[in-house]
């Protein structure tokens, strides 16, 4: 399968999305920002303290410090480490609530957009796909709308550690620092390129999973059990599963073979980096009498420095991917509306009363739709019963024989003299229902769902006029 490439460029970069998230947090829960900074400082503090404990205590032993000083140093570091570890645990536990609250806020914003958007957007495939992606970005704690705070906490932690370790290593040879930086950065970008193989082939993996899920859900769904037995489809379902499973297994084997090279590259670069650091520090020990405590400090600092640099690069890579998801959320919330809700014509105050008056005086309280049914809220508001060929704004256009006979029976049962359709309908289904009734004399009436506007009628086409027209149709249908 060919590699799928992203053609559309993200509207916002990671810095713009970070600013957007900071603005949301500042408006709704500022504690998220401050806890993020505090947790980064506590986490970096724990690591730096752990780095210094052994060399400092070893230095006391080397200088033959009194037992009291040695014990005091051990207790001092233990207390500092205990306080920082406790603070880190406390902050980790308490950061969750604010972050979940902000993610929930995004879910509410998306739901509000969905509820208030123009009807035409509900029929727009691009809008629906964008909405699905945006909701997935809010699905769990690990998704972008919440996980970005963890990412920025890790970035700040790594930056703080990088600065402290760089200060420690600044006393050594500049060439050693450059070697460490060069090998770390080179290893990161090579491994990143290899590890992104899975991301670049994600569409291929999705297709395998779709086939396996289809075979699984078909085999366990009771709705298909009868057909599978009658038509002998068990072998076919098993073949689909086995075929998809074999392809997916081959895909995974290929991926793991490629990923194996990341371990090889890490091993080689770590050997080069640590070998050079060992050689340099041993040279200082032999030629300049570098104490063992400082040897231990500097060597651990070299290893830690590598981890900080890798951590910064890794987290910015994660932040970039999260930024793509956040851009999706923002683009959905900013999706253009075809109608100007802010300066639209106000609703007539007596429109609701007119509907109540007509419906309360009507002979019937039931409507039959031989079409899609986008008037659920209308009939619920006025306590009307309804029967429709399709639920809501379904994309279906062909009704089953069972549905047609059911609706025809309801027309006969209720005694209605009209079968309703919506604008844009070809009325074929409504006519089929009519032909299956006893009297076959019902009218086919149309209600306007406002899903499209003709140029010729756009000048006086507004909500009030449409609903008054629909009321006339409804009055005739209920008579």
Coordinates of C-alpha atoms in Angstrom, one line a residue:
X1 CA 0.0 0.0 0.0
X2 CA 1.3 3.4 -0.9
X3 CA 2.4 5.8 1.8
X4 CA -0.3 8.4 2.6
X5 CA 0.9 12.0 2.8
X6 CA -0.8 14.8 4.6
X7 CA -1.6 17.4 2.0
X8 CA -3.5 20.0 4.1
X9 CA -1.2 22.1 6.2
X10 CA -2.3 22.8 9.8
X11 CA -3.8 26.3 10.3
X12 CA -2.0 26.9 13.6
X13 CA 1.5 26.0 14.7
X14 CA 2.4 24.6 18.1
X15 CA 3.3 28.1 19.6
X16 CA -0.1 29.5 18.5
X17 CA -1.9 26.5 20.0
X18 CA 0.2 26.7 23.2
X19 CA -0.9 30.4 23.5
X20 CA -4.5 29.3 22.8
X21 CA -4.4 26.7 25.6
X22 CA -2.8 29.2 28.0
X23 CA -5.6 31.6 27.2
X24 CA -8.3 29.0 27.9
X25 CA -6.6 28.0 31.1
X26 CA -6.1 31.6 32.3
X27 CA -9.8 32.2 31.7
X28 CA -11.2 29.1 33.2
X29 CA -8.7 27.6 35.7
X30 CA -5.4 29.4 36.2
X31 CA -4.2 26.8 38.7
X32 CA -3.4 24.5 35.8
X33 CA -0.6 26.8 34.6
X34 CA 0.9 27.4 38.0
X35 CA 0.8 23.7 38.9
X36 CA 2.4 22.8 35.6
X37 CA 5.4 25.1 36.5
X38 CA 5.6 23.9 40.1
X39 CA 5.5 20.3 39.1
X40 CA 8.3 20.8 36.6
X41 CA 10.5 22.5 39.2
X42 CA 9.8 19.7 41.8
X43 CA 10.6 17.0 39.3
X44 CA 13.8 18.6 38.1
X45 CA 14.7 19.2 41.8
X46 CA 14.4 15.5 42.6
X47 CA 16.7 14.5 39.7
X48 CA 19.3 17.1 40.5
X49 CA 19.3 16.2 44.2
X50 CA 19.8 12.5 43.3
X51 CA 22.7 13.5 41.1
X52 CA 24.4 15.4 43.9
X53 CA 23.9 13.0 46.8
X54 CA 26.6 10.4 46.1
X55 CA 29.4 12.8 44.9
X56 CA 28.8 15.1 47.9
X57 CA 28.9 12.3 50.4
X58 CA 31.9 10.7 48.7
X59 CA 33.7 14.1 48.9
X60 CA 33.1 14.2 52.7
X61 CA 34.7 10.7 52.9
X62 CA 37.6 11.8 50.7
X63 CA 38.4 14.9 52.7
X64 CA 38.1 12.9 56.0
X65 CA 35.3 15.1 57.2
X66 CA 34.1 14.5 60.8
X67 CA 31.4 11.9 61.3
X68 CA 29.0 14.6 62.4
X69 CA 29.4 16.5 59.1
X70 CA 29.0 13.3 57.2
X71 CA 25.8 12.3 59.0
X72 CA 24.5 15.9 58.7
X73 CA 25.1 15.9 54.9
X74 CA 23.3 12.5 54.6
X75 CA 20.3 13.7 56.7
X76 CA 20.2 17.0 54.8
X77 CA 20.1 15.4 51.4
X78 CA 17.5 12.8 52.7
X79 CA 15.2 15.6 54.0
X80 CA 15.5 17.6 50.8
X81 CA 14.9 14.6 48.6
X82 CA 11.9 13.5 50.8
X83 CA 10.3 17.0 50.7
X84 CA 10.8 17.3 46.9
X85 CA 9.5 13.8 46.3
X86 CA 6.5 14.4 48.5
X87 CA 5.8 17.8 46.8
X88 CA 6.1 16.1 43.4
X89 CA 3.6 13.4 44.4
X90 CA 1.2 16.0 45.8
X91 CA 1.4 18.2 42.7
X92 CA 1.0 15.2 40.3
X93 CA -2.2 14.1 42.1
X94 CA -3.7 17.6 42.2
X95 CA -2.9 18.6 38.6
X96 CA -5.3 16.1 37.3
X97 CA -8.5 17.9 38.3
X98 CA -7.9 21.2 36.6
X99 CA -6.7 19.5 33.4
X100 CA -9.7 17.2 33.2
X101 CA -11.9 20.3 33.8
X102 CA -10.3 22.1 30.8
X103 CA -10.7 19.0 28.6
X104 CA -14.4 18.8 29.7
X105 CA -14.7 22.5 28.7
X106 CA -13.6 21.6 25.2
X107 CA -16.2 18.8 25.0
X108 CA -18.8 21.3 26.0
X109 CA -17.6 23.8 23.4
X110 CA -17.7 21.2 20.6
X111 CA -21.1 20.0 21.7
X112 CA -22.4 23.6 21.7
X113 CA -21.0 24.1 18.2
X114 CA -22.7 20.9 17.0
X115 CA -26.0 22.0 18.6
X116 CA -26.0 25.5 17.2
X117 CA -24.4 25.1 13.8
X118 CA -26.3 25.7 10.6
X119 CA -28.3 22.7 9.3
X120 CA -26.2 22.7 6.1
X121 CA -23.1 21.9 8.2
X122 CA -24.7 18.8 9.6
X123 CA -24.9 17.5 6.0
X124 CA -21.4 18.5 5.2
X125 CA -19.0 15.5 5.2
X126 CA -16.0 17.6 5.9
X127 CA -17.6 19.2 8.9
X128 CA -18.7 15.8 10.3
X129 CA -15.2 14.4 9.8
X130 CA -13.7 17.4 11.5
X131 CA -16.1 17.1 14.4
X132 CA -15.2 13.4 14.8
X133 CA -11.5 14.2 14.9
X134 CA -12.1 17.1 17.4
X135 CA -14.1 14.8 19.7
X136 CA -11.3 12.2 19.5
X137 CA -8.9 14.9 20.7
X138 CA -10.9 15.1 23.9
X139 CA -11.6 11.4 24.3
X140 CA -9.3 10.6 27.3
X141 CA -6.6 11.9 29.6
X142 CA -3.9 11.0 27.0
X143 CA -5.5 13.1 24.2
X144 CA -4.1 16.5 23.2
X145 CA -6.6 18.8 25.0
X146 CA -5.4 17.4 28.3
X147 CA -2.0 15.8 27.6
X148 CA -0.5 19.0 26.3
X149 CA -0.1 20.1 29.9
X150 CA 1.9 17.0 30.7
X151 CA 4.0 17.6 27.6
X152 CA 4.8 21.2 28.7
X153 CA 5.5 20.0 32.2
X154 CA 8.1 17.6 30.8
X155 CA 9.5 20.2 28.5
X156 CA 10.0 22.6 31.4
X157 CA 11.5 19.8 33.5
X158 CA 14.0 18.9 30.8
X159 CA 14.9 22.6 30.2
X160 CA 15.6 23.2 33.9
X161 CA 17.7 20.0 34.1
X162 CA 19.5 20.9 30.9
X163 CA 20.5 24.3 32.3
X164 CA 21.8 22.9 35.6
X165 CA 23.7 20.1 34.0
X166 CA 25.2 22.4 31.4
X167 CA 26.4 24.7 34.2
X168 CA 28.1 21.7 35.9
X169 CA 29.7 20.5 32.6
X170 CA 30.9 24.1 31.7
X171 CA 33.9 23.4 34.0
X172 CA 35.0 20.7 31.6
X173 CA 36.3 20.8 28.0
X174 CA 33.9 22.5 25.6
X175 CA 34.7 19.8 23.0
X176 CA 33.3 17.1 25.3
X177 CA 30.0 19.0 25.6
X178 CA 29.9 19.4 21.8
X179 CA 30.5 15.7 21.3
X180 CA 27.7 14.8 23.8
X181 CA 25.3 17.2 22.1
X182 CA 26.3 16.1 18.6
X183 CA 25.9 12.3 19.3
X184 CA 22.6 12.9 21.2
X185 CA 21.0 15.1 18.5
X186 CA 22.2 12.8 15.7
X187 CA 20.8 9.8 17.4
X188 CA 17.6 11.5 18.1
X189 CA 16.9 12.5 14.5
X190 CA 18.0 9.2 13.0
X191 CA 15.8 7.3 15.5
X192 CA 12.9 9.7 15.0
X193 CA 13.0 9.1 11.3
X194 CA 13.0 5.3 11.9
X195 CA 10.3 5.4 14.6
X196 CA 8.0 7.6 12.4
X197 CA 7.7 4.7 10.0
X198 CA 4.6 3.6 11.9
X199 CA 3.1 7.1 11.8
X200 CA 3.8 7.3 8.1
X201 CA 2.1 4.0 7.5
X202 CA -0.8 4.6 10.0
X203 CA -3.4 4.5 7.2
X204 CA -2.3 1.1 6.2
X205 CA -2.5 -0.2 9.8
X206 CA -6.0 1.4 10.1
X207 CA -7.2 -0.5 7.1
X208 CA -6.0 -3.8 8.5
X209 CA -7.7 -3.0 11.8
X210 CA -10.9 -2.1 10.0
X211 CA -11.0 -5.4 8.2
X212 CA -10.4 -7.4 11.4
X213 CA -13.0 -5.3 13.4
X214 CA -15.5 -5.9 10.6
X215 CA -15.0 -9.6 10.6
X216 CA -15.1 -9.7 14.4
X217 CA -18.3 -7.6 14.9
X218 CA -20.0 -9.4 12.0
X219 CA -19.3 -12.8 13.6
X220 CA -20.5 -11.8 17.1
X221 CA -23.5 -9.6 16.1
X222 CA -26.8 -11.4 16.6
X223 CA -28.4 -9.4 13.8
X224 CA -26.2 -11.3 11.3
X225 CA -26.3 -14.7 13.0
X226 CA -29.3 -15.9 11.0
X227 CA -27.9 -14.8 7.6
X228 CA -24.5 -16.4 8.5
X229 CA -26.2 -19.8 9.2
X230 CA -28.7 -19.7 6.3
X231 CA -26.2 -18.7 3.6
X232 CA -23.3 -20.6 5.1
X233 CA -21.1 -17.5 5.5
X234 CA -19.0 -18.8 8.4
X235 CA -16.2 -19.9 6.2
X236 CA -16.2 -16.5 4.4
X237 CA -16.1 -14.6 7.7
X238 CA -13.2 -16.7 8.9
X239 CA -11.3 -16.2 5.6
X240 CA -11.7 -12.5 5.9
X241 CA -10.4 -12.6 9.5
X242 CA -7.5 -14.9 8.7
X243 CA -6.5 -12.8 5.7
X244 CA -6.6 -9.5 7.6
X245 CA -4.8 -11.1 10.6
X246 CA -2.0 -12.5 8.3
X247 CA -1.5 -9.1 6.6
X248 CA -1.5 -7.3 9.9
X249 CA 1.0 -9.7 11.4
X250 CA 3.3 -9.3 8.4
X251 CA 2.9 -5.5 8.9
X252 CA 3.9 -5.7 12.5
X253 CA 6.9 -8.0 11.8
X254 CA 8.2 -5.5 9.2
X255 CA 7.7 -2.6 11.6
X256 CA 9.6 -4.3 14.4
X257 CA 12.5 -5.2 12.2
X258 CA 12.8 -1.6 11.2
X259 CA 12.5 -0.4 14.8
X260 CA 15.3 -2.8 15.8
X261 CA 17.7 -0.4 14.1
X262 CA 16.9 2.3 16.7
X263 CA 18.4 0.0 19.4
X264 CA 21.5 -0.6 17.3
X265 CA 22.0 3.1 16.7
X266 CA 21.5 3.9 20.3
X267 CA 24.0 1.3 21.4
X268 CA 26.7 2.6 19.0
X269 CA 26.2 6.3 19.9
X270 CA 26.1 5.5 23.6
X271 CA 29.3 3.6 23.3
X272 CA 31.0 6.5 21.4
X273 CA 29.7 9.1 23.8
X274 CA 30.4 7.3 27.1
X275 CA 33.7 6.0 25.8
X276 CA 34.9 9.6 25.0
X277 CA 33.6 10.8 28.3
X278 CA 35.3 8.0 30.2
X279 CA 38.6 8.5 28.4
X280 CA 38.6 12.3 29.1
X281 CA 37.6 12.0 32.8
X282 CA 40.2 9.2 33.4
X283 CA 42.8 11.4 31.7
X284 CA 41.9 14.2 34.1
X285 CA 42.1 11.8 37.1
X286 CA 45.5 10.4 36.1
X287 CA 47.1 13.7 34.9
X288 CA 45.4 16.3 37.1
X289 CA 44.3 14.3 40.1
X290 CA 40.6 14.7 39.6
X291 CA 38.9 13.4 42.8
X292 CA 36.7 10.3 42.6
X293 CA 33.7 12.3 43.8
X294 CA 34.1 14.8 40.9
X295 CA 34.7 12.0 38.4
X296 CA 31.4 10.4 39.5
X297 CA 29.6 13.7 39.4
X298 CA 30.8 14.6 35.9
X299 CA 30.2 11.2 34.4
X300 CA 26.7 11.1 35.8
X301 CA 26.2 14.6 34.5
X302 CA 27.2 13.6 31.0
X303 CA 24.7 10.7 31.0
X304 CA 22.0 13.0 32.5
X305 CA 22.8 15.8 30.1
X306 CA 22.1 13.4 27.2
X307 CA 18.8 12.4 28.7
X308 CA 17.8 16.1 29.1
X309 CA 18.6 16.9 25.5
X310 CA 16.8 13.8 24.2
X311 CA 13.9 14.7 26.5
X312 CA 13.5 18.2 25.1
X313 CA 13.6 17.0 21.5
X314 CA 11.1 14.1 22.3
X315 CA 8.7 16.4 24.0
X316 CA 8.7 19.0 21.3
X317 CA 8.0 16.2 18.8
X318 CA 5.1 15.1 20.9
X319 CA 3.9 18.7 21.2
X320 CA 4.0 19.1 17.4
X321 CA 1.6 16.0 17.0
X322 CA -0.6 17.3 19.8
X323 CA -0.7 20.7 18.1
X324 CA -2.2 19.1 15.0
X325 CA -5.1 17.7 17.1
X326 CA -5.6 21.1 18.8
X327 CA -5.7 22.8 15.4
X328 CA -8.5 20.4 14.4
X329 CA -10.4 21.4 17.5
X330 CA -9.9 25.1 16.8
X331 CA -10.8 24.8 13.2
X332 CA -14.1 23.0 14.1
X333 CA -15.0 25.7 16.7
X334 CA -14.2 28.4 14.0
X335 CA -16.0 26.6 11.2
X336 CA -17.8 29.2 9.2
X337 CA -21.6 29.5 9.5
X338 CA -23.7 30.1 6.4
X339 CA -26.2 32.1 8.4
X340 CA -25.5 35.2 10.6
X341 CA -27.1 34.2 13.9
X342 CA -26.0 37.5 15.6
X343 CA -27.9 40.0 13.5
X344 CA -30.7 37.8 12.2
X345 CA -34.3 38.8 12.2
X346 CA -35.9 38.3 15.7
X347 CA -38.5 35.6 16.1
X348 CA -42.2 36.6 16.0
X349 CA -43.5 36.5 19.6
X350 CA -46.8 35.0 18.5
X351 CA -45.4 32.2 16.3
X352 CA -45.4 29.7 19.1
X353 CA -49.0 30.6 20.0
X354 CA -50.1 30.1 16.5
X355 CA -48.6 26.6 16.4
X356 CA -50.3 25.8 19.8
X357 CA -53.6 27.2 18.6
X358 CA -53.6 25.2 15.3
X359 CA -52.4 21.9 16.9
X360 CA -54.9 22.1 19.9
X361 CA -57.8 22.6 17.4
X362 CA -56.6 19.8 15.0
X363 CA -58.6 16.6 14.5
X364 CA -55.4 14.5 14.4
X365 CA -52.3 14.5 16.6
X366 CA -50.2 12.3 14.4
X367 CA -48.1 13.0 11.4
X368 CA -46.6 10.4 8.9
X369 CA -43.4 11.2 7.0
X370 CA -42.5 9.3 3.9
X371 CA -39.0 10.8 4.1
X372 CA -36.2 11.7 6.4
X373 CA -37.3 13.4 9.6
X374 CA -35.5 16.6 10.7
X375 CA -38.6 17.8 12.7
X376 CA -38.1 15.8 15.9
X377 CA -37.9 18.8 18.2
X378 CA -40.9 20.5 16.6
X379 CA -43.2 17.5 17.2
X380 CA -41.8 17.0 20.7
X381 CA -42.4 20.6 21.6
X382 CA -46.1 20.4 20.6
X383 CA -46.7 16.8 21.8
X384 CA -47.4 15.3 18.4
X385 CA -47.0 11.6 17.6
X386 CA -45.0 10.8 14.5
X387 CA -44.0 8.0 12.2
X388 CA -41.2 8.4 9.7
X389 CA -39.3 6.3 7.2
X390 CA -35.9 7.3 8.5
X391 CA -34.6 8.5 11.8
X392 CA -33.6 12.2 11.9
X393 CA -31.3 13.4 9.1
X394 CA -30.4 9.9 8.0
X395 CA -28.5 9.6 4.7
X396 CA -30.7 6.6 3.7
X397 CA -33.0 7.0 0.7
X398 CA -34.3 3.5 0.2
X399 CA -36.9 2.1 2.7
X400 CA -37.5 -1.6 3.2
X401 CA -40.7 -3.3 2.3
X402 CA -41.4 -3.7 6.0
X403 CA -41.1 0.1 6.6
X404 CA -43.4 0.9 3.7
X405 CA -46.1 -1.5 4.9
X406 CA -45.7 -0.3 8.5
X407 CA -46.2 3.4 7.4
X408 CA -49.1 2.6 5.1
X409 CA -50.8 0.8 8.0
X410 CA -50.3 3.8 10.2
X411 CA -51.8 6.1 7.6
X412 CA -54.9 3.8 7.5
X413 CA -55.0 3.5 11.3
X414 CA -54.8 7.2 12.1
X415 CA -57.0 8.3 9.2
X416 CA -54.6 11.0 8.1
X417 CA -55.3 12.5 4.6
X418 CA -51.7 13.6 4.0
X419 CA -48.2 12.0 3.8
X420 CA -45.4 14.5 4.5
X421 CA -42.0 14.9 2.8
X422 CA -39.3 17.4 3.1
X423 CA -37.9 19.9 0.6
X424 CA -35.8 18.4 -2.1
X425 CA -37.6 15.0 -2.0
X426 CA -38.5 13.2 -5.2
X427 CA -41.7 11.9 -3.3
X428 CA -41.2 8.4 -4.7
X429 CA -41.2 6.8 -1.2
X430 CA -44.3 8.8 -0.2
X431 CA -46.1 7.7 -3.3
X432 CA -45.2 4.1 -2.6
X433 CA -46.6 4.4 0.9
X434 CA -49.8 6.0 -0.6
X435 CA -50.2 3.1 -3.1
X436 CA -50.1 0.6 -0.2
X437 CA -52.9 2.3 1.8
X438 CA -56.6 1.2 1.6
X439 CA -58.0 4.5 0.1
X440 CA -55.0 5.6 -1.9
X441 CA -56.3 9.2 -1.8
X442 CA -53.8 10.9 0.5
X443 CA -52.1 14.2 -0.5
X444 CA -48.3 14.4 -0.6
X445 CA -47.4 17.6 1.3
X446 CA -44.0 19.1 1.7
X447 CA -42.5 20.8 4.8
X448 CA -39.4 23.0 4.5
X449 CA -36.4 21.8 6.6
X450 CA -34.3 24.9 5.5
X451 CA -31.5 22.7 4.3
X452 CA -31.2 24.7 1.0
X453 CA -32.2 28.0 -0.4
X454 CA -33.0 28.8 -4.1
X455 CA -31.6 32.0 -5.5
X456 CA -35.0 33.0 -6.7
X457 CA -36.5 33.0 -3.2
X458 CA -33.5 34.1 -1.1
X459 CA -34.7 37.7 -0.7
X460 CA -37.7 36.9 1.5
X461 CA -36.6 33.5 2.6
X462 CA -36.3 33.6 6.4
X463 CA -37.1 31.5 9.4
X464 CA -40.4 33.2 10.2
X465 CA -41.8 32.9 6.7
X466 CA -40.7 29.2 6.4
X467 CA -42.3 28.3 9.8
X468 CA -45.5 30.0 8.9
X469 CA -45.6 28.1 5.6
X470 CA -44.8 24.8 7.5
X471 CA -47.7 25.7 9.9
X472 CA -50.1 25.9 6.9
X473 CA -48.9 22.5 5.7
X474 CA -49.2 21.0 9.2
X475 CA -52.7 22.3 9.7
X476 CA -53.8 20.6 6.5
X477 CA -52.0 17.3 7.5
X478 CA -53.8 17.3 10.9
X479 CA -57.2 18.2 9.6

